[in-house]
mmCIF file of C-alpha atoms and ligand atoms in Angstrom:
data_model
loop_
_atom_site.group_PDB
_atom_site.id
_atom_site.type_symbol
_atom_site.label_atom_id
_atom_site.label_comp_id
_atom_site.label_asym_id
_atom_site.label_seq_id
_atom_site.Cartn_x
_atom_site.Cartn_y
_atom_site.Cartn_z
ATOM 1 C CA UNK A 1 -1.632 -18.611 7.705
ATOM 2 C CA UNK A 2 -2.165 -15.005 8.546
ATOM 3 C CA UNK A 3 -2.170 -12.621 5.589
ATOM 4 C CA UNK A 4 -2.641 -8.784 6.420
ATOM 5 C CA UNK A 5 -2.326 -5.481 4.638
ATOM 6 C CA UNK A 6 -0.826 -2.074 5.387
ATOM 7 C CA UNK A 7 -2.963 0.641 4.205
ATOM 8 C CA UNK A 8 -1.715 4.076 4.384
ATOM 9 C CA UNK A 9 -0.760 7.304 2.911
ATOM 10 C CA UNK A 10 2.706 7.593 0.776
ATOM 11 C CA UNK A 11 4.069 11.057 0.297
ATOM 12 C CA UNK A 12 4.531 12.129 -3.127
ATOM 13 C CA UNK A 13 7.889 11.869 -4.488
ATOM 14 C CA UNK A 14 9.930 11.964 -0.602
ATOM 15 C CA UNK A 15 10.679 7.826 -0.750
ATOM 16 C CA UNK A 16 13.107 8.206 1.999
ATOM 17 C CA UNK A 17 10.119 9.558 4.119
ATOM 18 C CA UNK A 18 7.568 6.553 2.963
ATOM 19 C CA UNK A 19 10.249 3.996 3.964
ATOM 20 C CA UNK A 20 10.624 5.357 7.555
ATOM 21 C CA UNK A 21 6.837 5.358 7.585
ATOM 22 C CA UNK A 22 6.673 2.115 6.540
ATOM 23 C CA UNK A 23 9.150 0.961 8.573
ATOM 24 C CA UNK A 24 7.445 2.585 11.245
ATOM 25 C CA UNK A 25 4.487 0.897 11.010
ATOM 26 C CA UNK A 26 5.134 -2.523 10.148
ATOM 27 C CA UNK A 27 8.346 -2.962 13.009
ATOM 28 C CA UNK A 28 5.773 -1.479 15.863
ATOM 29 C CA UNK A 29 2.915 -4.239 14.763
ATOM 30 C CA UNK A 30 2.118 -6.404 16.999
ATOM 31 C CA UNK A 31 0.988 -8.872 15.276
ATOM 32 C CA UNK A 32 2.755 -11.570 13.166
ATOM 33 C CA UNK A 33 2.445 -12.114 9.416
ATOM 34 C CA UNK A 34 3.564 -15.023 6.785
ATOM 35 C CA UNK A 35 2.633 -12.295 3.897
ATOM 36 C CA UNK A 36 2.159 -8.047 4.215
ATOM 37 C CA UNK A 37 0.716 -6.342 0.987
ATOM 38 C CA UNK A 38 1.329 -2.513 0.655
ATOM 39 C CA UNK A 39 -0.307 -0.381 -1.730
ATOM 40 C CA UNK A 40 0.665 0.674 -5.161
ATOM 41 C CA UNK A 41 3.246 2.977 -5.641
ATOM 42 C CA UNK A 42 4.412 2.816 -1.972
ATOM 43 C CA UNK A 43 7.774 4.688 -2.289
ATOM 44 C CA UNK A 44 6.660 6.958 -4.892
ATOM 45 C CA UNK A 45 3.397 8.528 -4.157
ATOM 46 C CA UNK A 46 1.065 8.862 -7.531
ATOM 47 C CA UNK A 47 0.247 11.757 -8.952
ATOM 48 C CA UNK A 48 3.335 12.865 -10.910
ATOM 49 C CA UNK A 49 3.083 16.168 -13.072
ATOM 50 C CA UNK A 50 6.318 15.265 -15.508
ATOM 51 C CA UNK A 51 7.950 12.298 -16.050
ATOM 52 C CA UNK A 52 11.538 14.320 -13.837
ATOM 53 C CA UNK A 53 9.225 14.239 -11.352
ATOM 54 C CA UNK A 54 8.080 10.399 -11.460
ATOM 55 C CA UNK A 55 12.345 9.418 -12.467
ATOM 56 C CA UNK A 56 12.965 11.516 -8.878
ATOM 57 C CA UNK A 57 11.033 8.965 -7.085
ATOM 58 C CA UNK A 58 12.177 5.390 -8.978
ATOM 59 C CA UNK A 59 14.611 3.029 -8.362
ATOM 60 C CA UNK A 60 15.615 -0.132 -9.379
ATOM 61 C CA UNK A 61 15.406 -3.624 -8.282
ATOM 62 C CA UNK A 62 16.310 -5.441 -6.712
ATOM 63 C CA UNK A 63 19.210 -2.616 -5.817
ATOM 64 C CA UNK A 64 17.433 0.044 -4.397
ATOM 65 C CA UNK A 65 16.514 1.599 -1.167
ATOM 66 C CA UNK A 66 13.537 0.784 -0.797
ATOM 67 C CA UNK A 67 13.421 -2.957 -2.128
ATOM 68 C CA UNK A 68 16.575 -3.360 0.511
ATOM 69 C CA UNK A 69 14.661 -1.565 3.544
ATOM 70 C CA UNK A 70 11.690 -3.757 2.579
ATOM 71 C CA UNK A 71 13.910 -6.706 1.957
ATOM 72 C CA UNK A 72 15.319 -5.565 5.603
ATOM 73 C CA UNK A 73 11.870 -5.272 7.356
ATOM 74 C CA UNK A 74 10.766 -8.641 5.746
ATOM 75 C CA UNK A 75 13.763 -10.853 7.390
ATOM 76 C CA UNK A 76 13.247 -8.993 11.021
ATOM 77 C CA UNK A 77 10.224 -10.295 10.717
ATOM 78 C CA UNK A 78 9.916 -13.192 8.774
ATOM 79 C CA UNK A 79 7.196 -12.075 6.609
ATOM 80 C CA UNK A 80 6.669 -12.190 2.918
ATOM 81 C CA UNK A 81 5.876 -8.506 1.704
ATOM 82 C CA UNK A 82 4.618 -7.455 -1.762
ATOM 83 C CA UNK A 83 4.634 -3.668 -2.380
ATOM 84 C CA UNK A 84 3.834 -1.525 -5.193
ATOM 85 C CA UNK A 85 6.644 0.212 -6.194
ATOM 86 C CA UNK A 86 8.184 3.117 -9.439
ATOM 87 C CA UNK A 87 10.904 0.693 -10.986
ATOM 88 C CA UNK A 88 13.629 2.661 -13.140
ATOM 89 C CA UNK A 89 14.524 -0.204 -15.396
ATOM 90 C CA UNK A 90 17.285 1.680 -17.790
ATOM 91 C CA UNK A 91 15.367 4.235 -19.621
ATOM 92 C CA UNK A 92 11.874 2.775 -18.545
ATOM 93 C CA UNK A 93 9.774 3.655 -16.052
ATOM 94 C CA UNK A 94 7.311 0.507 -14.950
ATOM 95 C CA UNK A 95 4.761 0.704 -12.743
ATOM 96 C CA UNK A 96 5.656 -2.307 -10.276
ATOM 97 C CA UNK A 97 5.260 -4.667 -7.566
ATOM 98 C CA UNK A 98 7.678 -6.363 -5.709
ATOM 99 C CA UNK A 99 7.752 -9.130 -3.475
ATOM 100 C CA UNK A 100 10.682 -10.115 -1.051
ATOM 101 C CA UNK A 101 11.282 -12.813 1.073
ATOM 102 C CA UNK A 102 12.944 -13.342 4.567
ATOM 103 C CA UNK A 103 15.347 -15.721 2.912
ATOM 104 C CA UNK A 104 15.978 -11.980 0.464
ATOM 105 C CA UNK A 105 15.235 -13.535 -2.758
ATOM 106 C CA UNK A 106 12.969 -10.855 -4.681
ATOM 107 C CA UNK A 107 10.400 -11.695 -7.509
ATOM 108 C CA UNK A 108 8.666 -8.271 -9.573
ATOM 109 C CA UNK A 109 5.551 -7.851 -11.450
ATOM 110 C CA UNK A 110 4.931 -5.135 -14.075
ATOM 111 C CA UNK A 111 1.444 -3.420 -13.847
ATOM 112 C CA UNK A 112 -0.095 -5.227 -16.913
ATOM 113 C CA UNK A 113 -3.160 -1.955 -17.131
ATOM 114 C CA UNK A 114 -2.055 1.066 -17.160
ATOM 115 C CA UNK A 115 -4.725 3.696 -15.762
ATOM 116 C CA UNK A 116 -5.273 7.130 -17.433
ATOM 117 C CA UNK A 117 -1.785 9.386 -16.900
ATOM 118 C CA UNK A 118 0.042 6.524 -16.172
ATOM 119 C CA UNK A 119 0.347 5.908 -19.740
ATOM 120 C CA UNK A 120 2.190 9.257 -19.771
ATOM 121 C CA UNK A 121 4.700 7.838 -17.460
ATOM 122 C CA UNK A 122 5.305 4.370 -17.636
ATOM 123 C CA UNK A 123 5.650 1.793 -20.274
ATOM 124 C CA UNK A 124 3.213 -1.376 -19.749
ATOM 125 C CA UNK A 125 4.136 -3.981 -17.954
ATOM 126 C CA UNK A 126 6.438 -6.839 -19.858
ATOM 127 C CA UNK A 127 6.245 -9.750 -17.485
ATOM 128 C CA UNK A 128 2.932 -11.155 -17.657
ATOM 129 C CA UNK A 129 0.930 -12.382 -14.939
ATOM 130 C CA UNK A 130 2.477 -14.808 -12.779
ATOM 131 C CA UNK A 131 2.179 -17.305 -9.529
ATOM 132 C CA UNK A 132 5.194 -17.086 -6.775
ATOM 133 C CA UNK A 133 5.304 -20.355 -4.496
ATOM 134 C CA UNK A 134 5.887 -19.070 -0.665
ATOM 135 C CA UNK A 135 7.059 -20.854 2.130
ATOM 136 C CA UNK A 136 7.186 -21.518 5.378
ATOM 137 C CA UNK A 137 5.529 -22.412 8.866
ATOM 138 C CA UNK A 138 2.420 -22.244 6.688
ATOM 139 C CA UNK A 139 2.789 -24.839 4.016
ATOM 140 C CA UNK A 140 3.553 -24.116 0.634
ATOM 141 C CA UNK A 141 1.265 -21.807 -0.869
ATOM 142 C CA UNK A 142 0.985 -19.786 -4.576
ATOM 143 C CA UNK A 143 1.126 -16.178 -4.625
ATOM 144 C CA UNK A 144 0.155 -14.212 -7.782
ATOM 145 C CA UNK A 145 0.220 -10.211 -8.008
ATOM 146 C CA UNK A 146 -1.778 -7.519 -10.324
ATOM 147 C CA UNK A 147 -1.790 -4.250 -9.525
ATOM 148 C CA UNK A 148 -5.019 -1.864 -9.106
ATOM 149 C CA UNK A 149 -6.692 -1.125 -12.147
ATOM 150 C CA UNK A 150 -5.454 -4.911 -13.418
ATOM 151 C CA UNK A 151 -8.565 -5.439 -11.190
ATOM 152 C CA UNK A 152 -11.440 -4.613 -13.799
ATOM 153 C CA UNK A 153 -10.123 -7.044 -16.541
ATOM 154 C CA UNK A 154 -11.551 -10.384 -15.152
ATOM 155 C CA UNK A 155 -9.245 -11.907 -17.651
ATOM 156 C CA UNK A 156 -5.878 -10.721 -14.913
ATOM 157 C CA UNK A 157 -7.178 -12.447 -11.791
ATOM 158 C CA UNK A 158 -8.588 -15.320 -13.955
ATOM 159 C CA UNK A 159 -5.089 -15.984 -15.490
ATOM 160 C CA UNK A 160 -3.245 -15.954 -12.127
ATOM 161 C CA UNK A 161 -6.508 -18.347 -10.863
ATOM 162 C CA UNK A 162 -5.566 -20.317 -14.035
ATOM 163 C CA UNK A 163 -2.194 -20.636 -12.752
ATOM 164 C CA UNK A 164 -2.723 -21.917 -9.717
ATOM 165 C CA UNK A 165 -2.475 -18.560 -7.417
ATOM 166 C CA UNK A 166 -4.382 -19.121 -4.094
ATOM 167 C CA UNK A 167 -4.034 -15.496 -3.056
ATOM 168 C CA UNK A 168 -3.819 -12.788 -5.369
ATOM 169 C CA UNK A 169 -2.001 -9.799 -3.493
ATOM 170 C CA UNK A 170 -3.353 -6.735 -5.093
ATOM 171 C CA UNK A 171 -1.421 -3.202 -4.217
ATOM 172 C CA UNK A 172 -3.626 -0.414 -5.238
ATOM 173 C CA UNK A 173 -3.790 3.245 -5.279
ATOM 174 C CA UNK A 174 -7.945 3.684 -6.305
ATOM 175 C CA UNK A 175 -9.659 6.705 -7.053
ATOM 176 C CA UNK A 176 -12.793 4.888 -8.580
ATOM 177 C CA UNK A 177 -15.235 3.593 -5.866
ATOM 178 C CA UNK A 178 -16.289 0.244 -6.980
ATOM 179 C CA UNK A 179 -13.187 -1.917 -7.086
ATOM 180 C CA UNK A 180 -13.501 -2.590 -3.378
ATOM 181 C CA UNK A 181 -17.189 -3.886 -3.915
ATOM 182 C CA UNK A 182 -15.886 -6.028 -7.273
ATOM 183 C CA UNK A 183 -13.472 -7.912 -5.281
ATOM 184 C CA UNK A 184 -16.022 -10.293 -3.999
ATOM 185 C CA UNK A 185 -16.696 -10.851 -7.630
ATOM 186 C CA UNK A 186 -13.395 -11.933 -8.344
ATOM 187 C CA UNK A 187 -12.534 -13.704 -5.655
ATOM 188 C CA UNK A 188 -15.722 -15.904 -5.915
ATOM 189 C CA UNK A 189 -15.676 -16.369 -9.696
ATOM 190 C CA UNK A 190 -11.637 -18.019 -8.557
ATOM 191 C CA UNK A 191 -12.386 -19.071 -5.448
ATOM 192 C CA UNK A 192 -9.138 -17.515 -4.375
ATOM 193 C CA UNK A 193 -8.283 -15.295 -1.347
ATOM 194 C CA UNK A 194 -7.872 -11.153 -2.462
ATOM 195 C CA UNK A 195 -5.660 -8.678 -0.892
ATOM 196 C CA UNK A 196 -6.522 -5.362 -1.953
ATOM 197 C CA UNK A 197 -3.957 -2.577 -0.367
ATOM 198 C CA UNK A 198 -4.605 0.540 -0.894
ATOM 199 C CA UNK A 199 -3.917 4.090 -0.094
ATOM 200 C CA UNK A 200 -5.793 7.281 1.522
ATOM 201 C CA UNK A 201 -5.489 10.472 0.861
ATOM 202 C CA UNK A 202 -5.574 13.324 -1.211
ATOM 203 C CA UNK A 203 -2.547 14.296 -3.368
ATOM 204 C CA UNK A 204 -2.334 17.756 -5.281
ATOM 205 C CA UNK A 205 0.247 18.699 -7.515
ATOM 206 C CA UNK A 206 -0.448 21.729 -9.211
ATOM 207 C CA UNK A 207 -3.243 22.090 -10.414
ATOM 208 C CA UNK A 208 -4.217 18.340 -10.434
ATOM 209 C CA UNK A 209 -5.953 16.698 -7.378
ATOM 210 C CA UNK A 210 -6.730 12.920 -6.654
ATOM 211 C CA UNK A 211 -8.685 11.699 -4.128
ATOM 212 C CA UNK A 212 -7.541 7.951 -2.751
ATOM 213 C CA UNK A 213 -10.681 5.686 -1.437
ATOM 214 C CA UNK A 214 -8.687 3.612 0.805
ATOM 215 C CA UNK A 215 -11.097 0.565 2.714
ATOM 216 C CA UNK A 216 -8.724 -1.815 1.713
ATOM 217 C CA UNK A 217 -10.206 -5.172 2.112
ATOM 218 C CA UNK A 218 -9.286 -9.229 2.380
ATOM 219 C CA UNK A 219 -11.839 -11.750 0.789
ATOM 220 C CA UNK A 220 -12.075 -14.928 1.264
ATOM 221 C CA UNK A 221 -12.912 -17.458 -1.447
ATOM 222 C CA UNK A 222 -16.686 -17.487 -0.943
ATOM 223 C CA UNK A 223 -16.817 -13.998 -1.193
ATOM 224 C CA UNK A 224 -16.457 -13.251 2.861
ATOM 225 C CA UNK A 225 -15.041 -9.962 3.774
ATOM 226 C CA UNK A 226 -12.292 -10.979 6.432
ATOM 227 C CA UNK A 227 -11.142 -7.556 6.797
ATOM 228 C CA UNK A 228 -12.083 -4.044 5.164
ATOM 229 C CA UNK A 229 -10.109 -0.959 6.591
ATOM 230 C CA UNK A 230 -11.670 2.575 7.340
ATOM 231 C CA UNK A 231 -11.750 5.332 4.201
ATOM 232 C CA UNK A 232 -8.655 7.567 6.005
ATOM 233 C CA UNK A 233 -7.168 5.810 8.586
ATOM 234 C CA UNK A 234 -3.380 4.674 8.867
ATOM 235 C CA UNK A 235 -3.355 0.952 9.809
ATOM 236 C CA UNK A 236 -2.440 -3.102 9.130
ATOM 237 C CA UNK A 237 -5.054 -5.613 9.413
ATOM 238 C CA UNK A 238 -4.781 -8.819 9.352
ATOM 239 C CA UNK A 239 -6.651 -12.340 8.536
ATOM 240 C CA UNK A 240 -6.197 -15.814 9.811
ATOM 241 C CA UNK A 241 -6.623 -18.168 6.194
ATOM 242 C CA UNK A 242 -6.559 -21.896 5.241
ATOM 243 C CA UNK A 243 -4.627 -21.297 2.039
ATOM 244 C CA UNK A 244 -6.234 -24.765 0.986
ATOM 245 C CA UNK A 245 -9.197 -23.251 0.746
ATOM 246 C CA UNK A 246 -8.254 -22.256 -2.829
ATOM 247 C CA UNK A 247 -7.601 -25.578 -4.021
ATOM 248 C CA UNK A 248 -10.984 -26.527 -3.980
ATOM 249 C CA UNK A 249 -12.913 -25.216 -7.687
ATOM 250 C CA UNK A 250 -16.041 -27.100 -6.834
ATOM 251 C CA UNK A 251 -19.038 -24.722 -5.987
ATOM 252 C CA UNK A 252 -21.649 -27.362 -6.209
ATOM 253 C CA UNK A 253 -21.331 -31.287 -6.257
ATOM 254 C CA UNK A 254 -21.756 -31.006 -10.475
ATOM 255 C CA UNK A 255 -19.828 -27.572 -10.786
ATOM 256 C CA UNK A 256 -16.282 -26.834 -10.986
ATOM 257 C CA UNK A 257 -15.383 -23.693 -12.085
ATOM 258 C CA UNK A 258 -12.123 -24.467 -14.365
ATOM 259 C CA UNK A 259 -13.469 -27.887 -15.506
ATOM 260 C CA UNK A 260 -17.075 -26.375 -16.965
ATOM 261 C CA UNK A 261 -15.328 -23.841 -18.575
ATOM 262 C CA UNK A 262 -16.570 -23.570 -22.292
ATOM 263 C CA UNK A 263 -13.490 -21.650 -23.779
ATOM 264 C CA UNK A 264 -14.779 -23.027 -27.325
ATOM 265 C CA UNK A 265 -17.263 -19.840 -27.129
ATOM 266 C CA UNK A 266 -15.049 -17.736 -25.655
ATOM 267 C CA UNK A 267 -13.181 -16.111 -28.318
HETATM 268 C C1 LIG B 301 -5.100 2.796 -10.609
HETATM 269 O O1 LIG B 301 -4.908 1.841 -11.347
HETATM 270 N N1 LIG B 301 -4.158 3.282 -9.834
HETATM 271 C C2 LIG B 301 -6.424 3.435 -10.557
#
C-alpha cells in the first residue's frame, strides 16, 4: 500500500488559491497513492486575527469547494485523501479533517485539542475519535484521524490504536518543534503507521507572526522513519507499507501491548 503526504504552504484566507495549489501538486505527481494526507487547515491558512476573518475562509461539508475539488482530485486519481480543513457547521466554526474517497463518500473529524487562539475561533471538536475502513487494491485497512496538537495527549492516538486504526493520518500545522521527534513515540507505544502533514512557512497578520516547522514525517510501527520532508520545501512523499503490520501488538514473545494493559491503575 503506498501512503504519502503533501506538505506545503496554504495561503491565509485565499482557499480558491490553496485548491489550485493543491490541485497543482497532487494532479502533476507522478507517483500513485491508495491514501494522500494534507496538512491542517489546508484551505484556510491559520493564523486568523477575528473570527470574519476565519468565517471568510470556511465552508461546509461535504458541500463546499474545496471538499468537492478534493473529492474531484481523489476520483482522478483513485486515492483516499484526508485534509485538514475550517468547517462552517451553522453558527460553528470546527477545526476539521476530512477524508474523501474515489467512490465520493466523505467521512469528517473534529479537532478534539484545541491549541492556544484556536479556542478563540472554533468550538472543540464533537465527534470523537474514530477508525474509517478503506478500500481497495490494497486490502481493507482502518484509518483513524487527529489533528496536530491531538498529538501530545497519548490518550488520542491510543484511543484510535484502541479502535483498531492501523494508520493514524495526522494533518498538522506545528509551530512547536518536538511533535515530529514524539511521533516515533506514538507510533511505537501502538504499533501503528503515523502520517504527520504539515505545513511551512511563516504567516503574519498584523501584528502576529507564526513560524510553521514543516519536516513532515511517516513512521512505521517500530518506530522507522519511512519518510521525513525538508523544513521549507513544497513537496509529496511517499511510503510503500504492509498495513498488516499494525495488526500485530506483540513486541516480545510475553508482551502485547493492549493485552498487558493494567487499566485497573490507570485512573
Ligand atoms: C496546532 O495544533 N496547530 C499547533
Amino acid at each position: 500500500m503506498k501512503i504519502g503526504f503533501l506538505q506545503f504552504k496554504p495561503v491565509l484566507c485565499k482557499p480558491d488559491e490553496n485548491i489550485d495549489k493543491i490541485r497543482e501538486i497532487i494532479l502533476n505527481c507522478k507517483t500513485d497513492h491508495d491514501l494522500l494526507v494534507l496538512p491542517e487547515l489546508a484551505n484556510s491558512g491559520y493564523l486568523f486575527s477575528s473570527r470574519d476573518e476565519a468565517i471568510s475562509a470556511s465552508e461546509i461539508i461535504p458541500g463546499g469547494k474545496f471538499c468537492r475539488a478534493l473529492s474531484e482530485i481523489s476520483k482522478e486519481k483513485n486515492s483516499y485523501i484526508i485534509s485538514g480543513i475550517c468547517e462552517k457547521a451553522g453558527d460553528r466554526l470546527y477545526n476539521s479533517a476530512v477524508m474523501v474517497s474515489p467512490n465520493g463518500e466523505t467521512e469528517t473529524y473534529r479537532k478534539t485539542h484545541l491549541f492556544f487562539d484556536e479556542k478563540i475561533w472554533f468550538t472543540a471538536g464533537d465527534t470523537g475519535l474514530n477508525v474509517f475502513e478503506i478500500s481497495g487494491n490494497f486490502g481493507k485497512v482502518k484509518v483513524g484521524m487527529m489533528i496536530c496538537f491531538d498529538w501530545i495527549f497519548p490518550e488520542s492516538a491510543r484511543t484510535l490504536a484502541l479502535k483498531g486504526a492501523q494508520i493514524i493520518a495526522h494533518p498538522s500545522n506545528l509551530v512547536l518543534s518536538y511533535c515530529q521527534q514524539a511521533m516515533f513515540t506514538r507510533a511505537v507505544e501502538n504499533r501503528v503507521f503515523t502520517v504527520t502533514a504539515n505545513r511551512t512557512g511563516t504567516e503574519i497578520n498584523g501584528d502576529k507572526e507564526l513560524y510553521f516547522t514543516g519536516k513532515s514525517v511517516i513512521v512505521d510501527t517500530k518506530g522507522n522513519y519511512l519518510c521525513t520532508a525538508g523544513e521549507d520545501n513544497e513537496c509529496i512523499l511517499t511510503a510503500e507499507i504492509d498495513p498488516e503490520d499494525a495488526l500485530d501488538k506483540n513486541v516480545t514473545s510475553k508482551n502485547n501491548i493492549f493485552e498487558d494493559r493494567r487499566t485497573e491503575f490507570y485512573r
